[in-house]
mmCIF file of N, CA and C in Angstrom:
data_model
loop_
_atom_site.group_PDB
_atom_site.id
_atom_site.type_symbol
_atom_site.label_atom_id
_atom_site.label_comp_id
_atom_site.label_asym_id
_atom_site.label_seq_id
_atom_site.Cartn_x
_atom_site.Cartn_y
_atom_site.Cartn_z
ATOM 1 N N LEU X 2 21.940 113.434 28.536
ATOM 2 C CA LEU X 2 23.033 112.594 28.919
ATOM 3 C C LEU X 2 23.988 111.756 28.401
ATOM 4 N N SER X 3 24.132 112.060 27.188
ATOM 5 C CA SER X 3 24.741 111.622 26.336
ATOM 6 C C SER X 3 26.224 112.385 26.439
ATOM 7 N N THR X 4 25.854 113.695 27.020
ATOM 8 C CA THR X 4 26.829 114.473 26.907
ATOM 9 C C THR X 4 27.241 115.119 28.554
ATOM 10 N N VAL X 5 26.779 114.276 29.217
ATOM 11 C CA VAL X 5 26.991 114.317 30.833
ATOM 12 C C VAL X 5 27.540 113.559 31.613
ATOM 13 N N ALA X 6 28.758 113.256 31.610
ATOM 14 C CA ALA X 6 29.429 112.187 31.528
ATOM 15 C C ALA X 6 29.027 110.669 31.723
ATOM 16 N N PRO X 7 28.984 110.444 30.355
ATOM 17 C CA PRO X 7 28.632 109.312 30.126
ATOM 18 C C PRO X 7 29.229 107.936 30.671
ATOM 19 N N ALA X 8 30.590 108.006 30.601
ATOM 20 C CA ALA X 8 31.349 106.948 31.244
ATOM 21 C C ALA X 8 31.308 106.440 32.860
ATOM 22 N N GLU X 9 30.682 107.554 33.677
ATOM 23 C CA GLU X 9 30.389 107.435 34.858
ATOM 24 C C GLU X 9 29.168 106.312 35.328
ATOM 25 N N ASP X 10 29.362 106.504 36.598
ATOM 26 C CA ASP X 10 28.418 105.470 37.191
ATOM 27 C C ASP X 10 27.447 106.204 38.414
ATOM 28 N N TRP X 11 26.880 107.421 38.217
ATOM 29 C CA TRP X 11 26.084 107.836 39.487
ATOM 30 C C TRP X 11 25.716 107.556 40.299
ATOM 31 N N ASP X 12 24.651 106.263 40.301
ATOM 32 C CA ASP X 12 23.998 105.474 41.388
ATOM 33 C C ASP X 12 24.590 104.713 41.682
ATOM 34 N N GLY X 13 25.840 104.075 41.255
ATOM 35 C CA GLY X 13 26.715 102.731 41.771
ATOM 36 C C GLY X 13 25.820 101.637 41.394
ATOM 37 N N ASP X 14 25.231 101.578 40.544
ATOM 38 C CA ASP X 14 24.363 100.001 40.024
ATOM 39 C C ASP X 14 25.242 99.503 39.266
ATOM 40 N N GLY X 15 26.151 99.614 38.862
ATOM 41 C CA GLY X 15 27.263 98.669 37.648
ATOM 42 C C GLY X 15 27.075 99.215 36.240
ATOM 43 N N LEU X 16 26.357 100.358 36.068
ATOM 44 C CA LEU X 16 25.572 100.397 35.127
ATOM 45 C C LEU X 16 26.580 101.918 34.534
ATOM 46 N N LEU X 17 26.783 101.903 33.420
ATOM 47 C CA LEU X 17 27.382 103.242 33.512
ATOM 48 C C LEU X 17 25.981 104.363 33.113
ATOM 49 N N ASN X 18 26.382 105.430 33.146
ATOM 50 C CA ASN X 18 25.364 106.345 32.833
ATOM 51 C C ASN X 18 24.684 106.173 31.185
ATOM 52 N N ALA X 19 25.767 105.882 30.518
ATOM 53 C CA ALA X 19 25.259 106.075 28.936
ATOM 54 C C ALA X 19 24.438 104.235 28.970
ATOM 55 N N ALA X 20 24.609 103.389 29.730
ATOM 56 C CA ALA X 20 23.782 102.312 29.299
ATOM 57 C C ALA X 20 22.621 102.463 29.848
ATOM 58 N N GLU X 21 22.628 103.267 31.285
ATOM 59 C CA GLU X 21 21.233 103.291 31.799
ATOM 60 C C GLU X 21 20.560 104.571 30.623
ATOM 61 N N ALA X 22 21.422 105.392 30.290
ATOM 62 C CA ALA X 22 20.341 105.909 28.986
ATOM 63 C C ALA X 22 20.063 105.323 27.905
ATOM 64 N N ASP X 23 20.902 104.648 27.377
ATOM 65 C CA ASP X 23 20.024 103.446 26.210
ATOM 66 C C ASP X 23 19.154 102.596 26.663
ATOM 67 N N SER X 24 19.174 102.149 27.739
ATOM 68 C CA SER X 24 18.285 101.118 28.677
ATOM 69 C C SER X 24 16.805 101.907 28.960
ATOM 70 N N GLY X 25 16.807 103.268 29.187
ATOM 71 C CA GLY X 25 15.970 104.136 29.421
ATOM 72 C C GLY X 25 15.738 104.172 31.215
ATOM 73 N N SER X 26 16.824 103.479 32.135
ATOM 74 C CA SER X 26 16.437 103.208 33.688
ATOM 75 C C SER X 26 17.510 104.486 34.133
ATOM 76 N N ASN X 27 16.982 104.895 35.122
ATOM 77 C CA ASN X 27 17.282 106.163 35.693
ATOM 78 C C ASN X 27 18.884 106.129 36.328
ATOM 79 N N PRO X 28 19.356 107.129 36.075
ATOM 80 C CA PRO X 28 21.403 106.882 36.368
ATOM 81 C C PRO X 28 21.500 107.702 37.833
ATOM 82 N N PHE X 29 20.340 108.131 38.523
ATOM 83 C CA PHE X 29 20.214 108.168 40.029
ATOM 84 C C PHE X 29 19.918 107.655 41.118
ATOM 85 N N ALA X 30 19.282 106.621 40.265
ATOM 86 C CA ALA X 30 18.149 105.195 41.019
ATOM 87 C C ALA X 30 19.437 103.789 40.768
ATOM 88 N N TRP X 31 20.068 103.008 41.863
ATOM 89 C CA TRP X 31 20.147 101.875 41.654
ATOM 90 C C TRP X 31 19.262 100.506 41.210
ATOM 91 N N ASP X 32 17.900 100.961 41.902
ATOM 92 C CA ASP X 32 17.024 99.947 41.683
ATOM 93 C C ASP X 32 15.725 100.748 40.740
ATOM 94 N N GLY X 33 15.879 100.853 39.609
ATOM 95 C CA GLY X 33 14.962 101.987 39.091
ATOM 96 C C GLY X 33 13.347 101.499 39.040
ATOM 97 N N ASP X 34 13.104 100.225 38.908
ATOM 98 C CA ASP X 34 11.870 99.982 38.883
ATOM 99 C C ASP X 34 11.200 99.655 40.843
ATOM 100 N N GLY X 35 12.145 99.320 41.995
ATOM 101 C CA GLY X 35 11.666 99.689 42.852
ATOM 102 C C GLY X 35 11.454 98.072 43.286
ATOM 103 N N ASP X 36 12.304 96.832 42.611
ATOM 104 C CA ASP X 36 11.966 95.484 43.079
ATOM 105 C C ASP X 36 12.760 95.244 44.007
ATOM 106 N N GLY X 37 13.925 95.887 44.781
ATOM 107 C CA GLY X 37 14.903 95.336 45.519
ATOM 108 C C GLY X 37 16.221 94.686 44.753
ATOM 109 N N MET X 38 16.021 94.508 43.026
ATOM 110 C CA MET X 38 16.810 94.221 42.443
ATOM 111 C C MET X 38 17.429 94.932 42.006
ATOM 112 N N ILE X 39 18.972 95.017 42.073
ATOM 113 C CA ILE X 39 20.173 96.145 41.362
ATOM 114 C C ILE X 39 19.978 96.271 39.524
ATOM 115 N N ASP X 40 19.848 97.130 39.006
ATOM 116 C CA ASP X 40 19.833 97.382 37.565
ATOM 117 C C ASP X 40 20.816 96.495 36.921
ATOM 118 N N SER X 41 21.834 96.372 37.203
ATOM 119 C CA SER X 41 23.064 95.849 36.526
ATOM 120 C C SER X 41 22.475 94.303 36.553
ATOM 121 N N PHE X 42 22.209 93.962 37.533
ATOM 122 C CA PHE X 42 21.910 92.207 38.187
ATOM 123 C C PHE X 42 20.916 91.879 37.262
ATOM 124 N N GLU X 43 19.438 92.878 36.715
ATOM 125 C CA GLU X 43 18.663 92.366 35.886
ATOM 126 C C GLU X 43 19.041 92.040 34.983
ATOM 127 N N MET X 44 20.131 93.323 34.361
ATOM 128 C CA MET X 44 20.323 93.112 32.818
ATOM 129 C C MET X 44 21.074 91.861 32.685
ATOM 130 N N LEU X 45 21.822 91.832 33.385
ATOM 131 C CA LEU X 45 22.884 90.401 33.282
ATOM 132 C C LEU X 45 22.018 89.223 33.181
ATOM 133 N N VAL X 46 20.938 89.255 33.874
ATOM 134 C CA VAL X 46 20.016 87.701 33.860
ATOM 135 C C VAL X 46 19.018 87.781 32.717
ATOM 136 N N GLY X 47 19.189 89.093 32.112
ATOM 137 C CA GLY X 47 17.936 88.956 30.699
ATOM 138 C C GLY X 47 16.731 89.340 31.499
ATOM 139 N N SER X 48 16.469 90.552 32.658
ATOM 140 C CA SER X 48 15.337 90.754 33.023
ATOM 141 C C SER X 48 15.330 92.357 32.518
ATOM 142 N N ASP X 49 14.486 93.065 33.044
ATOM 143 C CA ASP X 49 13.869 94.450 32.498
ATOM 144 C C ASP X 49 14.301 95.220 33.828
ATOM 145 N N PRO X 50 14.974 96.194 33.512
ATOM 146 C CA PRO X 50 15.395 96.822 35.130
ATOM 147 C C PRO X 50 14.263 98.176 35.138
ATOM 148 N N LEU X 51 13.211 97.900 34.093
ATOM 149 C CA LEU X 51 12.381 99.127 34.421
ATOM 150 C C LEU X 51 10.519 98.386 34.494
ATOM 151 N N VAL X 52 11.015 97.133 35.039
ATOM 152 C CA VAL X 52 9.790 96.270 35.203
ATOM 153 C C VAL X 52 9.484 95.378 36.454
ATOM 154 N N ALA X 53 9.264 95.925 37.662
ATOM 155 C CA ALA X 53 9.061 95.372 39.259
ATOM 156 C C ALA X 53 8.510 93.993 38.926
ATOM 157 N N LYS X 54 9.481 93.069 39.390
ATOM 158 C CA LYS X 54 8.661 91.659 39.452
ATOM 159 C C LYS X 54 9.657 90.957 40.661
ATOM 160 N N PRO X 55 9.004 90.153 41.731
ATOM 161 C CA PRO X 55 9.344 89.161 42.783
ATOM 162 C C PRO X 55 10.865 88.708 42.751
ATOM 163 N N SER X 56 11.827 89.093 43.603
ATOM 164 C CA SER X 56 13.112 88.442 43.557
ATOM 165 C C SER X 56 12.899 86.817 43.431
ATOM 166 N N PRO X 57 13.894 86.544 41.814
ATOM 167 C CA PRO X 57 14.114 84.953 42.462
ATOM 168 C C PRO X 57 14.637 84.391 43.766
ATOM 169 N N PHE X 58 15.052 85.305 44.222
ATOM 170 C CA PHE X 58 15.984 85.040 45.432
ATOM 171 C C PHE X 58 14.931 84.859 46.904
ATOM 172 N N GLU X 59 13.912 85.804 46.867
ATOM 173 C CA GLU X 59 13.161 85.357 48.287
ATOM 174 C C GLU X 59 12.209 84.663 48.746
ATOM 175 N N PRO X 60 12.391 84.047 49.438
ATOM 176 C CA PRO X 60 11.715 82.431 49.914
ATOM 177 C C PRO X 60 10.262 82.861 49.627
ATOM 178 N N LYS X 61 9.684 81.810 49.221
ATOM 179 C CA LYS X 61 8.531 81.436 48.614
ATOM 180 C C LYS X 61 7.226 80.572 49.802
ATOM 181 N N LEU X 62 6.259 81.039 50.093
ATOM 182 C CA LEU X 62 5.477 80.492 50.737
ATOM 183 C C LEU X 62 4.660 79.177 50.165
ATOM 184 N N ASN X 63 4.680 77.978 50.773
ATOM 185 C CA ASN X 63 4.190 76.355 49.944
ATOM 186 C C ASN X 63 4.641 76.144 48.931
ATOM 187 N N THR X 64 6.118 76.425 48.754
ATOM 188 C CA THR X 64 6.586 75.887 47.521
ATOM 189 C C THR X 64 6.982 74.384 47.736
ATOM 190 N N GLY X 65 6.869 73.739 49.238
ATOM 191 C CA GLY X 65 6.966 72.405 49.030
ATOM 192 C C GLY X 65 8.524 72.358 49.352
ATOM 193 N N LEU X 66 9.311 73.354 49.483
ATOM 194 C CA LEU X 66 10.733 73.220 49.267
ATOM 195 C C LEU X 66 11.005 73.048 50.934
ATOM 196 N N VAL X 67 12.145 71.934 51.203
ATOM 197 C CA VAL X 67 12.264 72.027 52.753
ATOM 198 C C VAL X 67 13.393 72.570 53.307
ATOM 199 N N VAL X 68 13.247 72.737 54.434
ATOM 200 C CA VAL X 68 14.620 73.931 54.752
ATOM 201 C C VAL X 68 15.260 73.265 56.084
ATOM 202 N N PHE X 69 16.188 72.770 55.641
ATOM 203 C CA PHE X 69 17.537 72.001 56.404
ATOM 204 C C PHE X 69 17.834 72.864 57.644
ATOM 205 N N THR X 70 17.979 72.610 58.830
ATOM 206 C CA THR X 70 18.931 73.162 59.457
ATOM 207 C C THR X 70 20.163 72.727 60.175
ATOM 208 N N PRO X 71 20.983 73.197 60.276
ATOM 209 C CA PRO X 71 22.549 72.567 60.393
ATOM 210 C C PRO X 71 22.405 71.594 61.653
ATOM 211 N N ALA X 72 22.959 70.389 61.231
ATOM 212 C CA ALA X 72 23.557 69.890 62.387
ATOM 213 C C ALA X 72 24.511 70.106 63.466
ATOM 214 N N PRO X 73 24.374 69.974 64.775
ATOM 215 C CA PRO X 73 25.263 70.639 65.888
ATOM 216 C C PRO X 73 26.361 69.892 65.326
ATOM 217 N N THR X 74 27.483 70.742 65.835
ATOM 218 C CA THR X 74 29.281 70.688 65.353
ATOM 219 C C THR X 74 29.763 69.923 66.661
ATOM 220 N N LEU X 75 30.763 68.934 66.806
ATOM 221 C CA LEU X 75 31.396 68.385 67.769
ATOM 222 C C LEU X 75 32.240 69.736 68.504
ATOM 223 N N PHE X 76 32.341 70.458 68.172
ATOM 224 C CA PHE X 76 32.873 71.863 69.177
ATOM 225 C C PHE X 76 31.952 72.596 69.421
ATOM 226 N N ASP X 77 31.629 72.049 71.288
ATOM 227 C CA ASP X 77 30.817 73.616 71.409
ATOM 228 C C ASP X 77 31.726 74.548 71.987
ATOM 229 N N PRO X 78 31.673 75.736 71.598
ATOM 230 C CA PRO X 78 32.731 76.984 72.189
ATOM 231 C C PRO X 78 32.268 77.157 73.622
ATOM 232 N N ALA X 79 31.251 76.940 73.872
ATOM 233 C CA ALA X 79 30.903 77.112 75.592
ATOM 234 C C ALA X 79 31.308 76.713 76.389
ATOM 235 N N ASN X 80 31.913 75.296 76.059
ATOM 236 C CA ASN X 80 32.403 74.770 76.720
ATOM 237 C C ASN X 80 33.968 74.660 77.101
#
């Protein structure tokens, strides 16, 4: 891979092919481990793009978090 377009990003994940080769990730797959998080984001936050794990941004059941519904606005576009 080092001789084949190292400065390009074939999968569009934000990592150059050279960086993908260095990390062992797949230059043809934007999410090499299939966990739904783009490889460049995983590397940015210090996560391993080769090890699938749940996204920290997906809602979890029974976490005790409260979901708020937005209050109605004073302007009603239906009227």
